[in-house]
mmCIF file of C-alpha atoms in Angstrom:
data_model
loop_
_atom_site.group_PDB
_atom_site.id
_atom_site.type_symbol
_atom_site.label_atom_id
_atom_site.label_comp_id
_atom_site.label_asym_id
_atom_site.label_seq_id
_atom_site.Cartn_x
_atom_site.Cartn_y
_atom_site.Cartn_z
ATOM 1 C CA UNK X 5 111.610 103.921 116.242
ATOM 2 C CA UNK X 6 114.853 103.505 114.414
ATOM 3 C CA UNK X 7 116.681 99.476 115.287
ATOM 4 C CA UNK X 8 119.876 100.666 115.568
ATOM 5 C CA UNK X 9 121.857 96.894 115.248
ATOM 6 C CA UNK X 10 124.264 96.363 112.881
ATOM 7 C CA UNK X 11 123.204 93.879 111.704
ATOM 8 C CA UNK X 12 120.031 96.229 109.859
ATOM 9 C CA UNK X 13 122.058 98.828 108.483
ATOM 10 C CA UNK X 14 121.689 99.361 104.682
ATOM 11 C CA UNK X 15 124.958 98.187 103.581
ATOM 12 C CA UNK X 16 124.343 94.607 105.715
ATOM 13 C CA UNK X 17 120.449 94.228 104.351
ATOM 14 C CA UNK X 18 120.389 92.409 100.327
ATOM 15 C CA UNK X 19 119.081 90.015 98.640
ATOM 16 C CA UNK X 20 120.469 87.221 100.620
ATOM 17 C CA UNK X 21 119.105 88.097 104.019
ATOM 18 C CA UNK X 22 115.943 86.325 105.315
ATOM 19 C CA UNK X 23 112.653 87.413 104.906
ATOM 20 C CA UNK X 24 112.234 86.857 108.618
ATOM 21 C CA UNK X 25 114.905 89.240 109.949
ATOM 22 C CA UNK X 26 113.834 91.607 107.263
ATOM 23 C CA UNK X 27 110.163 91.453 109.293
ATOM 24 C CA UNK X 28 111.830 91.670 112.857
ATOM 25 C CA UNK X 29 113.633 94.896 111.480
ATOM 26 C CA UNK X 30 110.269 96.395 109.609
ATOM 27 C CA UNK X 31 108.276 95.782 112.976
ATOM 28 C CA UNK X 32 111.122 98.296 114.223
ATOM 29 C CA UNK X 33 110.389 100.822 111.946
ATOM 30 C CA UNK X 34 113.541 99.901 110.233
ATOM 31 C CA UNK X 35 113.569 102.212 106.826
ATOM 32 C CA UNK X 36 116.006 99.640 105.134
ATOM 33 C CA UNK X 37 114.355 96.375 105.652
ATOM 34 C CA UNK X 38 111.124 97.731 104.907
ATOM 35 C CA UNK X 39 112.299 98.852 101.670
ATOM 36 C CA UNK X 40 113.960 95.707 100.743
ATOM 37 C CA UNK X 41 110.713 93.857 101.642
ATOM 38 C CA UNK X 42 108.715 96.219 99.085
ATOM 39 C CA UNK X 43 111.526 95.659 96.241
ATOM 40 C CA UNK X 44 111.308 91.881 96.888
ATOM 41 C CA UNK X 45 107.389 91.741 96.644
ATOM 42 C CA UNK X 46 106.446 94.513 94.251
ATOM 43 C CA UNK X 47 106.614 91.910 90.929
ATOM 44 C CA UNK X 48 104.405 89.482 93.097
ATOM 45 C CA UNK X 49 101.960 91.942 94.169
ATOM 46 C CA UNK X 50 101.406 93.782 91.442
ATOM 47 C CA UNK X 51 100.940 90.824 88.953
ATOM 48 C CA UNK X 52 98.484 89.672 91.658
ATOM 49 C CA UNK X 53 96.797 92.818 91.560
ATOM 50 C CA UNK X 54 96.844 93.352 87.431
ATOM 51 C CA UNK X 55 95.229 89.292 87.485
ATOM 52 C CA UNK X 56 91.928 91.283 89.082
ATOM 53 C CA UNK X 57 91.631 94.777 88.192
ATOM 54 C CA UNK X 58 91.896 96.088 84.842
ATOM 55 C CA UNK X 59 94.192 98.667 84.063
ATOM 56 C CA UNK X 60 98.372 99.377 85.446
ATOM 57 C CA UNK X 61 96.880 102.216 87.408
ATOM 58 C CA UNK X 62 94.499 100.690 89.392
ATOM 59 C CA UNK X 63 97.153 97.961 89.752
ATOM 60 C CA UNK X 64 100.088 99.695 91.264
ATOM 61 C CA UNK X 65 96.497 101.560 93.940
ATOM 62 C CA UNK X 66 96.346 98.207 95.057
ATOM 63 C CA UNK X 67 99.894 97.412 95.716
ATOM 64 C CA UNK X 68 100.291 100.527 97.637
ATOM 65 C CA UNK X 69 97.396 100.078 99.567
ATOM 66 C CA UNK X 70 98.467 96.587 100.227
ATOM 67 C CA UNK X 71 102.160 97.765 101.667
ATOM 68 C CA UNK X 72 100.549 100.730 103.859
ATOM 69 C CA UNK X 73 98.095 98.481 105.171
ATOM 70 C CA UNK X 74 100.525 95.321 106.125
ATOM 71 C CA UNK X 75 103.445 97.532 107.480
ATOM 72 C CA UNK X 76 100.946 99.841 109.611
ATOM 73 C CA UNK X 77 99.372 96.854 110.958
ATOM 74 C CA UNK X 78 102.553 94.444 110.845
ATOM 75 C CA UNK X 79 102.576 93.669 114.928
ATOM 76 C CA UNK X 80 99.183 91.512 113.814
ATOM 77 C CA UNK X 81 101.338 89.478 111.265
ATOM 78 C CA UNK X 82 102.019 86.284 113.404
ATOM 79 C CA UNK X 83 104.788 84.312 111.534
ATOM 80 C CA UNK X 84 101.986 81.484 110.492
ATOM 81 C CA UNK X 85 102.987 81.932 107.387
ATOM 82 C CA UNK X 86 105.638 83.747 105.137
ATOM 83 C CA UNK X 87 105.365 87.692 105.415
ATOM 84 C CA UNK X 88 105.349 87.690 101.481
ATOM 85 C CA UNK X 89 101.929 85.058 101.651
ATOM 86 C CA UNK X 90 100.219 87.204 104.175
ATOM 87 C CA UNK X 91 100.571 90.367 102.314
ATOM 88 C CA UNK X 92 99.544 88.600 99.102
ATOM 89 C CA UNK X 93 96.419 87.734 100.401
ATOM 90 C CA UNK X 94 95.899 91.671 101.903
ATOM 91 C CA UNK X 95 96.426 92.416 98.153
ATOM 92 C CA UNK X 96 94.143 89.840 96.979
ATOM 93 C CA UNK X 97 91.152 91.275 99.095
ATOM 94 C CA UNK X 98 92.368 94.909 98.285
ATOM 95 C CA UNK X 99 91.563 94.101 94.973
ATOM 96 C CA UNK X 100 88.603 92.439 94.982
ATOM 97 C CA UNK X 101 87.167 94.743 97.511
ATOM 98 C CA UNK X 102 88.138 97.525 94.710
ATOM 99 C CA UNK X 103 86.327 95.641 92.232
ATOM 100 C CA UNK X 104 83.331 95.597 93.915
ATOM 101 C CA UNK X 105 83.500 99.176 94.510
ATOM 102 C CA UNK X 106 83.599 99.718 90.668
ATOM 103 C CA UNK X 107 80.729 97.564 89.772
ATOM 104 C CA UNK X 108 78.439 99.485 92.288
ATOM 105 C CA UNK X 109 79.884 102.542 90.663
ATOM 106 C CA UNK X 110 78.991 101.676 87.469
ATOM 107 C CA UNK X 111 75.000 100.860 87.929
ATOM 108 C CA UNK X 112 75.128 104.727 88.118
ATOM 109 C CA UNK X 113 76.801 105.196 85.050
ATOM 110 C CA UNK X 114 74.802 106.438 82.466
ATOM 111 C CA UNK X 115 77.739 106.710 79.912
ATOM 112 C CA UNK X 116 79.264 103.451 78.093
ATOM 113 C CA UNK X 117 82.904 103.325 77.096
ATOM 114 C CA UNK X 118 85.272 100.996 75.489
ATOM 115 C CA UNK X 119 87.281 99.009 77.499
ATOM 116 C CA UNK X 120 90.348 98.736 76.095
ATOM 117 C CA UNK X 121 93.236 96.978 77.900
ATOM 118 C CA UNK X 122 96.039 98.915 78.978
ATOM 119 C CA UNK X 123 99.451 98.228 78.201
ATOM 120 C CA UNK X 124 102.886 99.031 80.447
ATOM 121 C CA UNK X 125 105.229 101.460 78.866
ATOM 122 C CA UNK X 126 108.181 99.560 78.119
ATOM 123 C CA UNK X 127 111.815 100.041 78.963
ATOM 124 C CA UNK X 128 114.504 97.951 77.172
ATOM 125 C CA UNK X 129 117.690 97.041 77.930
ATOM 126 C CA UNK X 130 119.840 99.754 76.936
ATOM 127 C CA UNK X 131 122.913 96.750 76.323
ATOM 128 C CA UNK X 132 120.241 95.036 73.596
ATOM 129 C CA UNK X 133 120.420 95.720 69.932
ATOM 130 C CA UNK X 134 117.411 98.003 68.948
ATOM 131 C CA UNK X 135 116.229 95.023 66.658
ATOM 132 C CA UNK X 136 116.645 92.438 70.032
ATOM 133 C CA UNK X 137 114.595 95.373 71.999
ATOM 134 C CA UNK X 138 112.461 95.984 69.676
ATOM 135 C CA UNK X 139 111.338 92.376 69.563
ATOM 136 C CA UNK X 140 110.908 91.976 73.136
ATOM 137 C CA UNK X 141 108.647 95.276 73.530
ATOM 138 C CA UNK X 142 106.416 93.516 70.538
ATOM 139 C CA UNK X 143 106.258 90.268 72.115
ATOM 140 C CA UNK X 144 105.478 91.910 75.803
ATOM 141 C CA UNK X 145 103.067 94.028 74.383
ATOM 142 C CA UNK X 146 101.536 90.797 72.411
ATOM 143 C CA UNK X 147 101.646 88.584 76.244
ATOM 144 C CA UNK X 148 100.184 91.438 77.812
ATOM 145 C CA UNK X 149 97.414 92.197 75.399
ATOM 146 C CA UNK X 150 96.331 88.845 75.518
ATOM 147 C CA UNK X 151 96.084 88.280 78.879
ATOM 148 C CA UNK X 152 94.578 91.719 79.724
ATOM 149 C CA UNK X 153 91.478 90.448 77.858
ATOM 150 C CA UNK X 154 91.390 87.489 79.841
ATOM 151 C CA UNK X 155 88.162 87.738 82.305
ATOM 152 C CA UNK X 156 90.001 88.083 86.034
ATOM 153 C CA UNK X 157 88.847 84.462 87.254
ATOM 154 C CA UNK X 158 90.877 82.828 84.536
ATOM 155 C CA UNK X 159 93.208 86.193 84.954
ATOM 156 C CA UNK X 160 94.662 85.805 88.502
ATOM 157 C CA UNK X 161 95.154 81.877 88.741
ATOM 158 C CA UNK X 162 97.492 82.184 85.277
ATOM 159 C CA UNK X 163 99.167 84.630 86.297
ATOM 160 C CA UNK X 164 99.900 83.155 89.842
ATOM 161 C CA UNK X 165 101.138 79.820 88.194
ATOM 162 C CA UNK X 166 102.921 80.675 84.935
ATOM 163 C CA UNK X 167 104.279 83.710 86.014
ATOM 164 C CA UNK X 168 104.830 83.354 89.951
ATOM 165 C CA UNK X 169 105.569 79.607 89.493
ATOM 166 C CA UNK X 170 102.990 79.253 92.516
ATOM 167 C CA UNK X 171 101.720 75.209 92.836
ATOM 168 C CA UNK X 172 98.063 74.226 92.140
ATOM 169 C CA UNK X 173 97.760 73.601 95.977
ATOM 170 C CA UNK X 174 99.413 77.216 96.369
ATOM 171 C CA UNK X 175 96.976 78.653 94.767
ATOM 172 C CA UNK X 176 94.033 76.924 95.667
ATOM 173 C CA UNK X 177 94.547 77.923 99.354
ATOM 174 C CA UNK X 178 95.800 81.843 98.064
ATOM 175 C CA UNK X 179 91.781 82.339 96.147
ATOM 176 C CA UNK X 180 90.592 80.092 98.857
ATOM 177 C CA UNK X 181 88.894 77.234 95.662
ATOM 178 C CA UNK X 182 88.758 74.015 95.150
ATOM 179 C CA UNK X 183 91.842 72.481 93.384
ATOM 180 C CA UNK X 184 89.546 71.178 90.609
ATOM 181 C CA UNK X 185 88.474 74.663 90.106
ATOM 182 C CA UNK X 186 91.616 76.040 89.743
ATOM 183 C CA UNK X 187 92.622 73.530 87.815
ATOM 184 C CA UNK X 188 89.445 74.164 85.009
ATOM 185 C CA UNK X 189 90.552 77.483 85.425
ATOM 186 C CA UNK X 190 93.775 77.154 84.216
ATOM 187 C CA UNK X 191 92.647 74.441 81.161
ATOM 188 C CA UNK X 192 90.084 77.359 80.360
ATOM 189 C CA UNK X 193 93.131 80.001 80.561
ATOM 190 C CA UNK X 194 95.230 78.172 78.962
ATOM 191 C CA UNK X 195 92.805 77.075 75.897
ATOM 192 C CA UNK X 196 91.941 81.036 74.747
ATOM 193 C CA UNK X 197 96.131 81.723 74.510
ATOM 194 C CA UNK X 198 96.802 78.521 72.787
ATOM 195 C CA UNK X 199 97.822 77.990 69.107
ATOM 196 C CA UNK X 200 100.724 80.451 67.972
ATOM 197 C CA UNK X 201 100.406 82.491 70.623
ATOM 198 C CA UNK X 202 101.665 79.423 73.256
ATOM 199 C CA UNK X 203 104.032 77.655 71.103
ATOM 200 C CA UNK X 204 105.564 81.012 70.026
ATOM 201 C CA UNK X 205 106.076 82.349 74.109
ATOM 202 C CA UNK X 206 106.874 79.535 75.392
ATOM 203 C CA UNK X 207 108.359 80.183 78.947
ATOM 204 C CA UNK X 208 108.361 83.762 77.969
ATOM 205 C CA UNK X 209 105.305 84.684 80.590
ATOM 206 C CA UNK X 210 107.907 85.926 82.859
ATOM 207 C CA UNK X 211 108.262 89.064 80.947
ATOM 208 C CA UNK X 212 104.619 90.094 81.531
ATOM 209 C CA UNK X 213 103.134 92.692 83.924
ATOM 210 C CA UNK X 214 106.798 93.583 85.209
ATOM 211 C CA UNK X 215 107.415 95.809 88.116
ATOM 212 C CA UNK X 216 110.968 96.943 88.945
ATOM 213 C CA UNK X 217 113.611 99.513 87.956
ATOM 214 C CA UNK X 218 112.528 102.882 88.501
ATOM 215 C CA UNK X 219 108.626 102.158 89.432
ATOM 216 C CA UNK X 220 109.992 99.704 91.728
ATOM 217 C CA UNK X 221 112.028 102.985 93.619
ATOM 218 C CA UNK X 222 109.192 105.115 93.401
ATOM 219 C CA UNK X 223 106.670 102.484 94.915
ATOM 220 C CA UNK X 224 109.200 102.537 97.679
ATOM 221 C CA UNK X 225 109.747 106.014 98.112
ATOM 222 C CA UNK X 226 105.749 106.500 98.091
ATOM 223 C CA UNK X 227 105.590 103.978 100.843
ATOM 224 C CA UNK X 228 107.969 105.191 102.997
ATOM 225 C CA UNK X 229 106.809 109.313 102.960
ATOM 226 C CA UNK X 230 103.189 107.879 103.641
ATOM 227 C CA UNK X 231 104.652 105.340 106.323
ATOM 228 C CA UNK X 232 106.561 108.598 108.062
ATOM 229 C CA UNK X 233 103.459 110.891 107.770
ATOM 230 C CA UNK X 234 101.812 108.120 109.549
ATOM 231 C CA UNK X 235 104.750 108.174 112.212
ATOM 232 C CA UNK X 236 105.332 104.679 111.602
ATOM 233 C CA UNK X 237 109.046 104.948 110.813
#
């Protein structure tokens, strides 16, 4: 069912309106706020997703996963907490429940391979100087590298404070841990990216594990087609 107010229409939804009329829309079936919900939590979800599983792919699984399972299910999302938390957390157990699936996998697996990290293709800035792009693409690919090869328990908590800005309390009660343990985690984190690599990025993390642009649009556009198959729009 379409919400035909005003009030929802594309031009009147941005950046500036609340996530909570945003949710009242999406519960709706409101195309529009639905999509701005998605473009407003991709970066979050996906970074929270790339702290467990391994590779982009698997990452951007998880995210849709995570958006097909909160919006078909949103009339159980009781305002307790922000719309952006709850689906977080779906993400969070999308992912780990996707880990586990591997490792079961792989006690079949009779052939070894590398594991090598996987890096995002990169898109500069088309206004940048090649030489300005060129040394952001190095020193994204450099961040991402490193923290790639990062085991996911030390992973996920960086991530969710350098890059997401979350608190310690945050994300103790997001991974459901102690605030002690998150807070070894983080020393432990912290310790194998220290040296040049730290003083050198210095709040720079923010350009790691992006998710916007064009594979923000097409995370949207896959969400919505599976959302209208579904007849939930």
């Amino acid at each position: 069912m379409t919400l035909r107010h005003h009030r929802y229409t594309k031009e009147a939804i941005g950046s500036v309106t609340p996530e909570a009329e945003l949710v009242l829309a999406a519960r709706h079936g409101n195309e529009h706020a639905i999509r701005e919900l998605i473009r407003r939590l991709n970066p979050r979800l996906f970074r929270v997703a790339r702290g467990i599983v391994s590779s982009d792919a698997e990452a951007e699984e998880i995210v849709q996963e995570t958006y097909l399972a909160a919006f078909s299910k949103i009339e159980s999302f009781r305002g307790q907490s922000r719309f952006s938390t709850w689906a977080t957390r779906i993400a969070i157990n999308a992912a780990r429940t996707h880990c586990r699936r591997d490792r079961s996998a792989e006690e079949y697996d009779t052939v070894s391979e590398t594991n090598t990290p996987q890096v995002l293709e990169l898109f500069p800035n088309q206004s940048e100087l090649p030489e300005a792009a060129l040394g952001r693409a190095q020193l994204r690919g450099l961040l991402e590298n490193s923290v790639a090869c990062l085991p996911s328990e030390l992973r996920l908590p960086f991530l969710l404070r350098e890059v997401e800005g979350m608190t310690i309390s945050e994300i103790s009660d997001e991974l459901e841990l102690n605030k002690v343990t998150v807070k070894t985690r983080l020393f432990r984190a912290r310790r194998r990216l220290r040296s040049a690599l730290e003083n050198s990025v210095s709040g720079g993390f923010e350009a790691i594990f992006p998710f916007d642009g064009q594979r923000c649009a097409r995370m949207a556009d896959k969400v919505i087609c599976s959302l209208r198959q579904k007849k939930i729009i």
